[in-house]
Coordinates of C-alpha atoms in Angstrom, one line a residue:
T1 CA -5.0 267.0 22.3
P2 CA -8.2 265.2 22.2
Q3 CA -10.9 266.1 24.5
T4 CA -11.2 263.6 27.5
K5 CA -13.9 265.2 29.5
Y6 CA -16.5 263.3 27.5
R7 CA -16.5 260.6 25.0
S8 CA -15.4 261.3 21.5
D9 CA -14.4 259.1 18.6
Y10 CA -11.8 259.5 15.9
K11 CA -12.2 256.7 13.1
Y12 CA -10.8 255.6 10.0
P13 CA -7.5 258.0 9.5
A14 CA -6.4 258.5 6.1
I15 CA -3.1 260.8 5.4
S16 CA -3.5 263.6 2.7
N17 CA -0.8 265.1 0.5
D18 CA -0.1 267.7 3.2
E19 CA 0.5 265.3 5.9
S20 CA -3.0 266.1 7.7
I21 CA -5.1 263.4 8.9
I22 CA -8.6 263.1 7.5
V23 CA -10.8 261.3 10.1
L24 CA -14.7 260.9 11.0
K25 CA -15.1 262.5 14.3
S26 CA -18.1 262.2 16.7
S27 CA -18.7 262.8 20.4
Y28 CA -21.3 263.0 23.0
R29 CA -21.8 266.7 22.0
Q30 CA -21.3 266.5 18.4
V31 CA -23.0 264.9 15.5
P32 CA -20.7 262.8 13.2
A33 CA -18.6 265.1 10.7
F34 CA -15.4 264.7 8.6
Y35 CA -12.3 266.6 9.9
R36 CA -8.8 267.5 8.8
I37 CA -6.2 267.3 11.6
L38 CA -3.3 269.5 10.6
P39 CA 0.4 268.3 11.8
N40 CA 0.1 270.9 14.5
G41 CA -2.9 269.1 16.0
V42 CA -5.5 271.8 14.9
E43 CA -8.9 270.3 13.8
E44 CA -10.6 271.9 10.9
K45 CA -14.1 270.6 10.2
I46 CA -14.8 269.6 6.7
S47 CA -18.5 268.4 6.4
T48 CA -21.3 267.0 8.7
R49 CA -21.6 263.5 7.6
D50 CA -25.1 262.3 6.1
I51 CA -27.5 259.9 8.1
T52 CA -26.0 256.5 7.3
Y53 CA -25.8 252.8 8.3
E54 CA -22.2 252.7 8.9
D55 CA -19.5 255.0 10.0
Y56 CA -16.9 253.6 7.5
F57 CA -15.4 255.8 4.5
S58 CA -12.6 256.0 2.2
Y59 CA -10.4 258.9 1.2
S60 CA -8.1 259.7 -1.8
N61 CA -7.1 262.6 -4.0
N62 CA -9.3 265.2 -1.9
K63 CA -12.3 262.9 -2.1
I64 CA -14.1 261.2 0.6
V65 CA -16.8 258.3 -0.6
F66 CA -19.2 257.1 2.0
A67 CA -22.6 255.4 2.0
T68 CA -25.7 257.4 2.9
L69 CA -29.3 256.1 4.0
K70 CA -32.4 256.7 1.9
P71 CA -35.6 255.2 3.1
D72 CA -38.4 254.5 0.6
A73 CA -40.9 257.3 0.8
R74 CA -43.9 255.1 1.9
W75 CA -42.7 251.6 2.7
G76 CA -40.9 251.1 6.0
Y77 CA -39.4 247.8 5.2
K78 CA -37.8 249.2 2.2
E79 CA -34.3 251.3 2.4
F80 CA -31.4 252.0 0.3
S81 CA -27.8 252.7 0.8
D82 CA -26.2 254.9 -1.9
I83 CA -22.9 256.3 -2.5
K84 CA -21.8 259.8 -2.1
V85 CA -18.5 261.6 -3.2
L86 CA -17.3 264.5 -0.9
N87 CA -15.0 267.0 -2.3
V88 CA -12.8 267.8 0.7
Q89 CA -11.7 271.4 -0.7
T90 CA -15.2 272.8 -1.3
G91 CA -17.2 270.6 1.4
K92 CA -19.8 269.5 -1.1
A93 CA -21.3 266.2 -1.9
K94 CA -22.6 264.6 -4.8
K95 CA -24.8 261.3 -4.8
I96 CA -23.6 259.2 -7.5
T97 CA -26.3 256.2 -7.1
A98 CA -29.8 255.8 -6.4
K99 CA -31.9 253.0 -4.9
E100 CA -29.0 250.7 -4.5
R101 CA -27.7 248.6 -1.5
F102 CA -24.0 249.5 -1.4
F103 CA -21.9 249.6 1.7
S104 CA -18.1 250.0 2.7
P105 CA -17.1 252.0 -0.6
A106 CA -13.7 252.5 -1.3
I107 CA -12.2 255.0 -3.8
S108 CA -9.2 254.1 -6.0
H109 CA -5.8 255.9 -5.7
D110 CA -6.7 257.8 -9.0
G111 CA -9.8 259.0 -7.7
H112 CA -11.9 257.5 -10.8
K113 CA -13.3 254.4 -9.5
I114 CA -15.0 253.1 -6.5
A115 CA -15.5 249.5 -4.9
V116 CA -18.5 248.8 -3.0
V117 CA -20.2 245.9 -1.4
E118 CA -23.7 245.0 -2.6
M119 CA -25.9 243.4 -0.4
K120 CA -29.2 241.9 -2.0
T121 CA -32.4 241.4 -0.4
N122 CA -32.0 237.7 -0.8
Q123 CA -28.8 237.9 1.3
L124 CA -26.3 237.6 -1.4
S125 CA -23.3 239.9 -1.3
N126 CA -21.6 241.0 -4.5
L127 CA -18.5 243.1 -5.1
L128 CA -18.9 245.9 -7.9
V129 CA -16.5 248.5 -9.1
I130 CA -18.5 251.8 -10.3
D131 CA -17.1 255.1 -11.7
T132 CA -17.8 258.5 -10.2
L133 CA -20.8 258.7 -12.3
G134 CA -22.4 255.6 -10.7
K135 CA -21.7 253.3 -13.8
R136 CA -20.7 249.7 -13.3
Q137 CA -17.4 248.6 -14.4
F138 CA -16.9 245.3 -12.6
R139 CA -18.8 242.9 -10.9
M140 CA -18.0 239.9 -8.8
N141 CA -21.1 237.9 -7.9
G142 CA -20.9 236.0 -4.6
T143 CA -22.4 232.7 -3.7
A144 CA -24.8 231.7 -0.9
G145 CA -23.2 232.4 2.6
V146 CA -20.3 234.5 1.3
V147 CA -20.0 238.1 2.3
Y148 CA -17.5 240.7 1.1
S149 CA -16.5 243.5 3.3
F150 CA -14.2 246.5 3.2
P151 CA -12.8 246.1 -0.3
A152 CA -9.6 248.1 -1.1
F153 CA -7.6 249.0 -4.3
S154 CA -4.3 247.9 -5.0
A155 CA -1.5 250.5 -5.3
N156 CA -2.0 250.5 -9.2
D157 CA -6.0 250.1 -9.0
S158 CA -5.7 246.9 -11.0
M159 CA -6.6 244.6 -8.0
I160 CA -9.0 244.7 -5.0
Y161 CA -8.1 243.2 -1.5
T162 CA -11.0 242.5 0.5
A163 CA -12.0 240.6 3.6
V164 CA -14.5 237.6 2.8
R165 CA -16.6 235.4 5.2
N166 CA -17.8 231.9 4.0
A167 CA -20.8 230.0 4.9
K168 CA -18.9 228.5 8.1
G169 CA -18.2 231.8 9.6
E170 CA -14.6 231.6 8.5
M171 CA -12.7 234.7 7.2
A172 CA -10.1 235.3 4.8
L173 CA -8.2 238.1 2.8
Q174 CA -8.7 237.9 -0.9
Q175 CA -7.1 239.4 -3.6
I176 CA -9.4 239.9 -6.9
N177 CA -7.9 240.7 -10.3
L178 CA -10.3 243.3 -12.2
L179 CA -9.1 242.1 -15.4
N180 CA -9.7 238.5 -15.4
S181 CA -11.8 237.9 -11.9
K182 CA -8.9 235.8 -10.7
T183 CA -9.2 235.2 -7.0
I184 CA -6.2 234.6 -4.6
D185 CA -6.5 233.9 -0.9
V186 CA -4.0 236.0 0.6
L187 CA -4.8 234.8 3.8
S188 CA -6.7 231.3 3.9
F189 CA -10.1 231.0 5.5
D190 CA -9.9 230.3 9.3
T191 CA -11.8 231.1 12.4
R192 CA -10.8 234.8 12.5
I193 CA -12.1 238.0 12.1
I194 CA -10.5 240.3 9.2
G195 CA -11.5 243.7 8.6
Y196 CA -10.2 247.4 7.3
P197 CA -7.6 246.5 4.7
V198 CA -5.6 249.7 3.8
V199 CA -3.0 249.7 0.8
N200 CA 0.3 251.6 1.3
G201 CA 2.4 250.9 -1.8
D202 CA 3.0 246.9 -1.8
T203 CA 2.1 246.7 2.1
I204 CA -1.6 245.9 2.7
L205 CA -2.3 246.6 6.3
F206 CA -5.5 245.1 8.0
T207 CA -6.8 244.1 11.6
S208 CA -7.0 240.4 12.5
T209 CA -8.1 238.8 15.6
Y210 CA -5.1 236.8 17.3
K211 CA -5.6 234.9 20.7
G212 CA -8.5 237.2 21.9
S213 CA -7.1 240.5 20.6
D214 CA -7.5 242.7 17.6
E215 CA -3.8 243.2 16.0
L216 CA -2.6 245.0 13.1
W217 CA -1.1 242.3 10.5
A218 CA 0.3 243.0 7.0
Y219 CA 0.6 241.3 3.6
L220 CA 3.8 242.1 1.6
E221 CA 3.0 241.6 -2.1
K222 CA 6.9 241.1 -2.7
T223 CA 7.1 238.1 -0.4
R224 CA 3.5 237.1 -0.6
A225 CA 3.7 236.6 3.0
V226 CA 1.5 237.8 6.0
Y227 CA 3.0 239.3 9.2
R228 CA 1.9 239.9 12.7
V229 CA 2.9 243.9 13.0
A230 CA 1.6 245.3 16.2
R231 CA -0.7 244.8 19.2
Q232 CA -2.5 247.2 21.6
S233 CA -4.7 246.5 24.4
G234 CA -7.8 248.4 22.9
G235 CA -6.9 246.9 19.4
L236 CA -5.6 248.6 16.3
Y237 CA -8.0 249.6 13.4
H238 CA -7.9 251.0 10.0
A239 CA -4.0 251.5 10.2
T240 CA -2.2 253.7 7.6
I241 CA 1.3 254.7 7.0
N242 CA 2.4 258.3 6.6
P243 CA 4.5 258.4 3.6
L244 CA 6.6 261.3 4.8
T245 CA 7.2 260.4 8.6
K246 CA 6.7 256.4 7.8
Q247 CA 5.0 256.1 11.0
V248 CA 1.8 253.8 11.1
V249 CA -1.2 255.8 12.4
A250 CA -4.3 253.6 13.6
A251 CA -7.6 254.1 15.6
T252 CA -7.3 252.2 19.0
F253 CA -10.7 252.0 21.6
T254 CA -10.4 253.5 24.9
A255 CA -12.5 254.3 27.8
D256 CA -13.1 257.8 26.2
G257 CA -13.9 256.5 22.8
Y258 CA -11.8 255.8 19.7
R259 CA -8.5 257.7 19.7
L260 CA -5.8 257.8 17.0
V261 CA -2.3 256.5 18.1
N262 CA 1.2 256.4 16.4
V263 CA 2.2 252.7 16.2
P264 CA 5.7 252.4 17.8
A265 CA 8.4 252.0 15.3
N266 CA 9.8 248.5 16.7
L267 CA 7.1 246.7 14.9
N268 CA 7.0 242.7 15.4
W269 CA 7.0 241.5 12.0
Q270 CA 6.4 238.0 13.0
K271 CA 5.5 235.8 10.2
V272 CA 2.1 234.0 10.2
E273 CA 1.5 230.3 9.6
N274 CA -1.8 229.1 7.9
K275 CA -2.5 227.0 11.0
A276 CA -1.6 230.0 13.7
E277 CA -4.0 230.0 16.5
N278 CA -6.6 232.7 16.0
L279 CA -9.7 232.6 18.0
P280 CA -9.1 230.3 20.7
D281 CA -12.1 227.8 21.4
L282 CA -13.0 228.3 25.0
Y283 CA -16.4 226.7 25.5
L284 CA -17.0 224.5 22.4
P285 CA -14.6 221.5 22.7
T286 CA -15.8 220.9 26.4
A287 CA -19.5 220.9 25.4
L288 CA -19.1 218.6 22.5
A289 CA -17.1 216.1 24.5
A290 CA -20.1 215.0 26.3
E291 CA -22.0 214.3 22.9
P292 CA -21.5 211.9 20.1
K293 CA -19.0 213.5 17.2
N294 CA -22.0 213.1 14.7
V295 CA -24.7 214.1 17.0
S296 CA -26.9 215.9 14.2
N297 CA -26.9 212.7 12.4
T298 CA -28.9 211.1 15.7
I299 CA -31.8 213.4 15.4
P300 CA -34.8 211.8 13.4
A301 CA -36.1 213.5 10.4
R302 CA -39.4 214.8 10.8
D303 CA -42.1 215.9 8.1
F304 CA -44.2 219.3 8.8
T305 CA -47.4 220.0 7.1
I306 CA -47.2 222.9 4.7
K307 CA -50.3 225.4 4.6
N308 CA -50.9 228.9 3.7
Y309 CA -50.0 231.5 6.2
S310 CA -53.1 233.1 7.8
K311 CA -53.1 237.0 7.4
G312 CA -55.2 237.3 10.5
Y313 CA -53.0 235.2 12.6
R314 CA -52.6 237.1 15.9
F315 CA -54.6 240.1 14.3
F316 CA -54.7 241.9 17.8
N317 CA -51.3 241.6 19.1
F318 CA -50.7 244.0 21.9
H319 CA -47.1 244.5 22.4
S320 CA -46.1 248.1 24.1
W321 CA -47.5 251.0 26.1
R322 CA -46.5 254.7 26.2
P323 CA -47.4 257.7 28.3
Y324 CA -47.7 260.9 26.2
Y325 CA -47.9 264.6 26.4
D326 CA -48.8 266.9 23.6
Q327 CA -50.1 270.1 25.4
P328 CA -52.8 270.3 26.5
E329 CA -53.5 266.5 26.4
F330 CA -52.1 263.8 28.3
S331 CA -52.5 260.2 27.2
F332 CA -51.5 256.4 27.9
T333 CA -51.7 254.3 24.7
V334 CA -51.3 250.5 24.4
Y335 CA -50.2 249.4 21.0
G336 CA -50.8 246.4 19.0
Q337 CA -49.5 244.9 15.6
N338 CA -50.2 241.8 13.8
V339 CA -47.5 239.3 12.8
L340 CA -47.4 240.4 9.4
N341 CA -46.9 244.0 10.3
T342 CA -49.7 245.2 8.2
F343 CA -52.4 245.8 10.7
Q344 CA -52.1 248.1 13.9
S345 CA -54.3 248.5 16.9
E346 CA -54.3 251.0 19.6
L347 CA -56.1 251.4 22.9
A348 CA -55.8 254.8 24.5
Y349 CA -57.0 256.9 27.4
A350 CA -56.5 260.9 27.2
Y351 CA -57.1 263.5 29.7
N352 CA -57.7 267.0 28.3
K353 CA -56.4 269.8 30.7
N354 CA -58.1 272.4 29.1
E355 CA -61.5 270.8 29.3
G356 CA -61.0 268.3 32.3
S357 CA -62.3 265.7 30.0
N358 CA -61.6 261.9 29.9
K359 CA -61.5 260.1 26.8
L360 CA -61.2 256.3 25.6
D361 CA -59.9 255.5 22.1
L362 CA -59.9 252.5 20.0
N363 CA -58.2 252.9 16.6
F364 CA -57.1 250.4 13.6
I365 CA -54.9 251.1 10.7
Y366 CA -54.4 249.0 7.5
G367 CA -51.0 249.2 6.1
G368 CA -50.9 247.0 3.5
W369 CA -52.1 249.6 0.8
Y370 CA -50.3 252.8 -0.1
V371 CA -52.9 255.0 1.3
Q372 CA -53.9 253.5 4.7
P373 CA -57.8 253.1 5.7
T374 CA -58.3 253.7 9.2
L375 CA -61.2 253.0 11.6
G376 CA -61.8 254.2 15.1
S377 CA -64.4 254.7 17.9
S378 CA -64.0 256.8 21.2
K379 CA -66.1 257.8 24.3
T380 CA -65.6 261.0 26.1
W381 CA -66.7 261.8 29.6
N382 CA -67.3 265.4 31.2
R383 CA -66.6 267.5 28.3
T384 CA -67.0 271.3 29.2
I385 CA -67.4 274.5 27.3
N386 CA -68.0 278.1 28.3
H387 CA -71.2 279.0 26.8
N388 CA -70.7 282.5 28.0
R389 CA -68.6 284.3 30.9
D390 CA -70.6 282.9 33.8
T391 CA -72.1 279.7 32.2
T392 CA -70.4 276.2 31.7
L393 CA -71.8 273.5 29.9
F394 CA -71.3 269.6 30.5
Y395 CA -71.7 266.8 28.2
N396 CA -70.7 263.4 27.1
E397 CA -69.8 262.3 23.5
S398 CA -69.3 259.2 21.6
E399 CA -68.3 258.7 17.8
V400 CA -67.0 256.4 15.2
N401 CA -64.8 257.5 12.3
F402 CA -63.5 256.4 9.2
G403 CA -60.6 257.7 7.1
L404 CA -57.8 257.6 4.8
R405 CA -53.9 258.2 6.1
L406 CA -50.8 258.7 4.0
P407 CA -47.4 258.7 6.1
L408 CA -44.4 259.7 4.1
N409 CA -40.6 259.6 5.0
F410 CA -38.5 262.2 3.0
S411 CA -35.4 261.5 5.3
G412 CA -32.1 261.4 3.6
G413 CA -29.0 263.6 3.5
K414 CA -28.6 265.2 6.8
H415 CA -32.3 265.6 7.7
Y416 CA -34.9 263.2 9.0
T417 CA -38.0 264.3 7.4
F418 CA -41.7 263.4 7.8
L419 CA -45.0 264.0 6.4
T420 CA -48.3 262.7 7.3
M421 CA -51.7 263.7 5.9
S422 CA -55.1 262.5 6.7
S423 CA -58.7 262.9 6.2
N424 CA -61.4 261.3 8.3
I425 CA -65.3 261.5 8.3
F426 CA -66.9 261.4 11.9
N427 CA -70.2 260.4 13.3
K428 CA -70.6 262.1 16.6
G429 CA -73.3 261.7 19.2
V430 CA -73.7 264.3 21.9
Q431 CA -75.4 263.8 25.2
L432 CA -75.7 266.8 27.5
N433 CA -75.8 266.8 31.2
G434 CA -77.3 269.3 33.9
I435 CA -78.4 272.6 32.9
A436 CA -77.2 271.9 29.4
K437 CA -80.3 269.6 28.7
K438 CA -82.8 272.8 29.3
I439 CA -80.5 274.9 26.8
F440 CA -79.8 272.2 24.1
P441 CA -81.1 269.1 22.9
D442 CA -79.0 266.0 22.3
K443 CA -77.1 266.2 18.9
N444 CA -76.0 263.6 16.3
F445 CA -74.3 264.7 13.2
N446 CA -71.3 264.1 10.9
Y447 CA -68.2 266.3 10.7
L448 CA -64.8 266.1 8.6
Q449 CA -61.5 266.4 9.9
Q450 CA -58.1 267.1 7.7
R451 CA -54.8 267.0 9.1
V452 CA -51.4 267.7 7.9
L453 CA -48.3 266.8 10.1
F454 CA -44.9 267.7 9.0
S455 CA -41.7 267.3 11.0
S456 CA -37.7 267.7 9.9
Q457 CA -34.7 267.8 12.2
T458 CA -31.0 267.1 11.8
Q459 CA -29.2 264.6 13.4
K460 CA -28.6 264.9 17.3
A461 CA -25.7 264.0 19.5
V462 CA -26.1 262.0 22.7
Q463 CA -25.8 265.1 25.2
Q464 CA -27.7 267.6 23.0
I465 CA -31.3 268.1 24.5
Y466 CA -33.0 268.7 20.9
P467 CA -31.2 268.9 17.4
H468 CA -29.4 272.1 16.6
F469 CA -32.1 272.8 13.7
A470 CA -35.5 271.3 13.6
Q471 CA -39.1 272.2 12.6
S472 CA -42.8 270.6 13.4
L473 CA -45.9 271.9 11.9
L474 CA -49.7 270.7 12.6
L475 CA -52.4 271.9 10.4
Q476 CA -55.9 270.7 11.2
Y477 CA -59.4 271.8 10.2
R478 CA -63.0 270.3 11.3
N479 CA -66.1 271.1 10.0
I480 CA -69.6 270.0 10.4
I481 CA -71.3 268.5 6.8
N482 CA -74.9 268.2 8.1
K483 CA -77.8 269.4 10.3
Y484 CA -75.4 272.3 12.2
T485 CA -72.9 274.8 11.6
A486 CA -69.4 274.4 13.2
N487 CA -65.9 274.6 12.3
Q488 CA -62.5 275.1 13.7
F489 CA -58.7 275.8 12.3
L490 CA -55.6 275.1 14.3
A491 CA -52.1 275.7 13.1
S492 CA -49.2 275.0 15.6
G493 CA -45.6 274.7 15.0
N494 CA -41.9 274.6 16.6
L495 CA -38.8 275.9 15.8
Y496 CA -35.6 274.3 17.4
L497 CA -32.3 276.1 17.3
P498 CA -29.1 275.9 18.8
G499 CA -28.1 277.9 22.1
I500 CA -24.9 279.4 23.2
H501 CA -23.5 276.1 24.3
T502 CA -23.6 273.2 22.1
N503 CA -25.7 271.3 24.3
H504 CA -28.1 274.3 24.9
S505 CA -31.3 274.5 22.9
I506 CA -33.8 277.3 21.8
V507 CA -37.2 276.2 21.2
I508 CA -39.7 278.8 19.8
N509 CA -43.5 277.8 19.6
A510 CA -46.3 279.7 17.6
A511 CA -49.9 278.7 17.2
Y512 CA -53.3 280.1 15.8
A513 CA -56.5 279.0 16.2
A514 CA -60.1 280.2 14.7
R515 CA -63.5 278.8 15.2
D516 CA -67.3 279.8 14.3
T517 CA -69.4 281.7 16.7
A518 CA -72.7 279.9 15.8
K519 CA -72.6 278.1 19.3
Q520 CA -74.2 275.1 17.7
Y521 CA -71.3 272.8 18.5
Y522 CA -67.7 273.3 20.0
F523 CA -65.0 271.1 19.0
S524 CA -62.4 269.9 21.6
N525 CA -59.9 272.7 22.5
D526 CA -56.3 271.6 21.6
F527 CA -55.1 275.0 21.6
P528 CA -51.6 275.3 23.5
F529 CA -52.4 278.0 26.0
S530 CA -49.8 279.9 28.0
R531 CA -48.6 277.9 30.8
G532 CA -50.1 278.2 34.1
Y533 CA -53.6 279.7 33.0
K534 CA -57.0 277.8 32.7
S535 CA -57.4 277.6 28.9
V536 CA -60.5 279.5 27.5
D537 CA -61.8 278.8 24.0
F538 CA -62.0 282.1 22.0
P539 CA -63.1 282.5 18.3
R540 CA -59.7 283.9 17.7
M541 CA -56.5 282.9 19.6
W542 CA -52.7 283.4 19.0
R543 CA -49.9 282.3 21.0
F544 CA -46.1 282.8 21.0
G545 CA -43.6 281.1 23.3
I546 CA -39.8 281.0 23.6
N547 CA -38.0 278.4 25.7
Y548 CA -34.1 278.0 26.5
H549 CA -33.2 274.6 27.8
V550 CA -29.9 273.7 29.4
P551 CA -28.6 270.6 30.7
L552 CA -27.8 270.7 34.9
W553 CA -26.3 267.3 35.4
Y554 CA -25.5 264.2 33.6
A555 CA -26.1 261.9 36.6
D556 CA -25.6 258.4 34.9
L557 CA -27.1 256.9 38.1
G558 CA -29.1 253.7 38.3
V559 CA -31.3 252.7 41.1
A560 CA -31.9 248.9 42.0
N561 CA -31.8 248.1 38.3
I562 CA -35.3 249.7 37.8
V563 CA -34.6 253.3 36.9
Y564 CA -31.6 254.9 35.3
L565 CA -31.4 258.6 35.7
K566 CA -29.5 260.0 32.7
R567 CA -29.7 263.7 32.8
V568 CA -31.3 266.7 34.8
R569 CA -32.2 269.6 32.7
A570 CA -33.7 273.0 33.0
N571 CA -36.0 275.4 30.7
A572 CA -36.8 279.1 31.2
F573 CA -39.8 280.1 29.1
Y574 CA -41.8 282.9 28.2
D575 CA -45.5 282.5 26.9
Y576 CA -47.7 285.1 25.3
T577 CA -51.1 284.4 24.3
Q578 CA -53.8 286.9 23.1
T579 CA -57.5 286.0 22.4
K580 CA -60.3 288.0 20.8
S581 CA -64.1 287.9 20.9
L582 CA -65.5 288.5 17.3
R583 CA -68.9 289.4 18.9
T584 CA -67.6 292.6 21.1
G585 CA -64.2 292.9 19.7
S586 CA -62.5 292.7 23.2
K587 CA -59.1 291.4 23.5
F588 CA -57.6 289.5 26.4
F589 CA -53.9 288.7 27.0
F590 CA -52.2 285.9 29.0
S591 CA -48.4 286.1 29.4
T592 CA -46.1 283.9 31.8
V593 CA -42.6 283.8 32.9
G594 CA -41.5 280.7 34.4
T595 CA -39.0 277.6 34.5
E596 CA -39.0 274.0 34.5
I597 CA -36.9 271.1 35.7
F598 CA -37.1 267.9 33.8
F599 CA -35.6 264.5 34.8
D600 CA -34.7 262.4 31.8
T601 CA -34.9 258.6 33.0
R602 CA -35.0 255.1 31.3
W603 CA -37.1 252.3 33.2
W604 CA -36.2 248.7 33.2
N605 CA -33.5 249.6 30.7
Q606 CA -36.3 249.8 28.1
Q607 CA -38.6 252.9 28.4
S608 CA -37.4 256.6 28.0
V609 CA -39.5 258.6 30.5
T610 CA -39.2 262.4 31.3
F611 CA -41.1 264.0 34.1
G612 CA -40.8 267.3 36.1
V613 CA -41.9 270.2 37.7
R614 CA -43.1 273.8 36.6
Y615 CA -43.2 277.0 38.0
S616 CA -45.2 279.8 36.3
W617 CA -45.6 283.4 37.1
L618 CA -48.6 284.7 35.6
Q619 CA -48.1 288.2 34.4
N620 CA -52.2 288.8 33.7
K621 CA -55.4 288.1 35.3
E622 CA -57.3 284.7 34.6
F623 CA -60.3 285.2 32.3
R624 CA -62.5 283.8 34.8
G625 CA -62.0 282.8 38.8
V626 CA -59.3 283.6 41.1
T627 CA -55.9 284.7 40.0
R628 CA -53.1 283.2 41.6
P629 CA -50.0 284.4 39.9
N630 CA -47.6 281.8 41.3
Q631 CA -48.4 278.3 39.8
W632 CA -46.5 275.1 40.5
E633 CA -47.4 272.1 38.4
F634 CA -46.1 268.3 38.2
I635 CA -45.1 267.6 34.4
L636 CA -46.3 264.3 33.4
P637 CA -44.2 262.1 31.1
V638 CA -43.3 264.1 27.9
N639 CA -42.1 262.9 24.6
L640 CA -41.8 265.8 22.1
F641 CA -40.2 264.2 19.3

């Protein structure tokens, strides 16, 4: 019995030799995976499906073939779709092509050949047959405007049936002979939508639109005739015949997702005439009646000047904004990107909770080269540093920087994986305020900053708060290279694990920070201190935290078409921070137990915003000032992934 408490999809049923049904199952609580449904209704998971462009797959002889996504490691506009073969018995998959653009794969009945649709970057569509090692055995080159989709091998694997769309937008079902490339229109081109042909002996079942419904149709090779077979309100897709029960199994759309149905035995079998009404034209005839029949001929021809496109056109093209929180810093950023997508600009404001400082940033990145050059400038007001236990210094800063950045995308298989490396040189000016002027002079110096940012995560279902398995790591090192001595190292990481329930998440945090004790300059304190405390900056600091996230309510409520409340969730946490003074050897401890309530919303149906409230129960004393063990905080918009 399928789950009805939340949406779940069962797609592309295929019958195996033991009468079990092979399907792709996904739900709001589960990422897409291949399942075997036994005759008694028991579901057995075969394997989680890879990241892909499309859900479509094909099954035969204990083999599943599907297309898997593989982006280029550096260039975001380059992506590939390769073919994998999954062994149903072992659950192991093997990629058989590399850096191709193959879609809608179909495996032959003998399990030795695979038909694929190739989509070229020039928009041409080709039909290919490859073997299980990826070698090409057949190729049908498409012409401009022609698109192949959902190929299927005939019963003897000598021909292919495929849906084809022409330049007019009409569709047909074609039969292509693999020996001589001879093509026959099984169902002629017309204003219809055709898809999912499945071969069962001499019967080819497929979906075709008819008078506004997605019906089950069939082509019989013996009679060379097409028939309307069955109709259901939610449509019938990827139908196949169980060879033992002779029942037709198909997927149909319901309010709870795509479900499998047994098509009733009393099928229609109404023969389809070539001029049968397919897609009724509800609007076009009325609109055209008010215009001359050859309206396109009445439009005068005009000549336009051809000139080179300026690469600087709309160079500063601001288009989006985003609030962000990365403990301990809140920020609001406006993003810009030129029309050619080679130059990015950012204007940002940031508030550092640890220091109480305010910062304005202006940054530029040129992405036309493999390694990206960056340029930026910033101004910071009211920075603070604890010179000693009872003395706090205040100062302003201004800086300009130039650097190189290399963002890499290693996503593929079952993981999204990103690695970004950067190196920057900064020129910084320090202007001291108040008592600080009497202790130190203003400064100007250069320093280097090296950063490595790594993240990897599995796919995440809609209702899951975080992926069941993910990691993120930040490594950062800063050091002055002239006039003064100062350095700082920070390592911060997160590990995401599944909780007791499939929608629960465990998040483990760890961080380590080290700096010099020369006191000639203090870099900004980015250490994620225990929640609830006023952060302090010691030469050595360690932190460990554990979080348990649970959903409380899936609201699905909208207010005045402005804000949509998706979910209310809670987090119980424990933080432990240890600091150490190198001069005295003294250690100080800061532990917190608390809880957080988050509200996941979407504003104007566009921007996802999360905010919440936090209660922290401090287990230790503040390093300075009065300790208030019960701390309440409002959490500003958060975006952790």
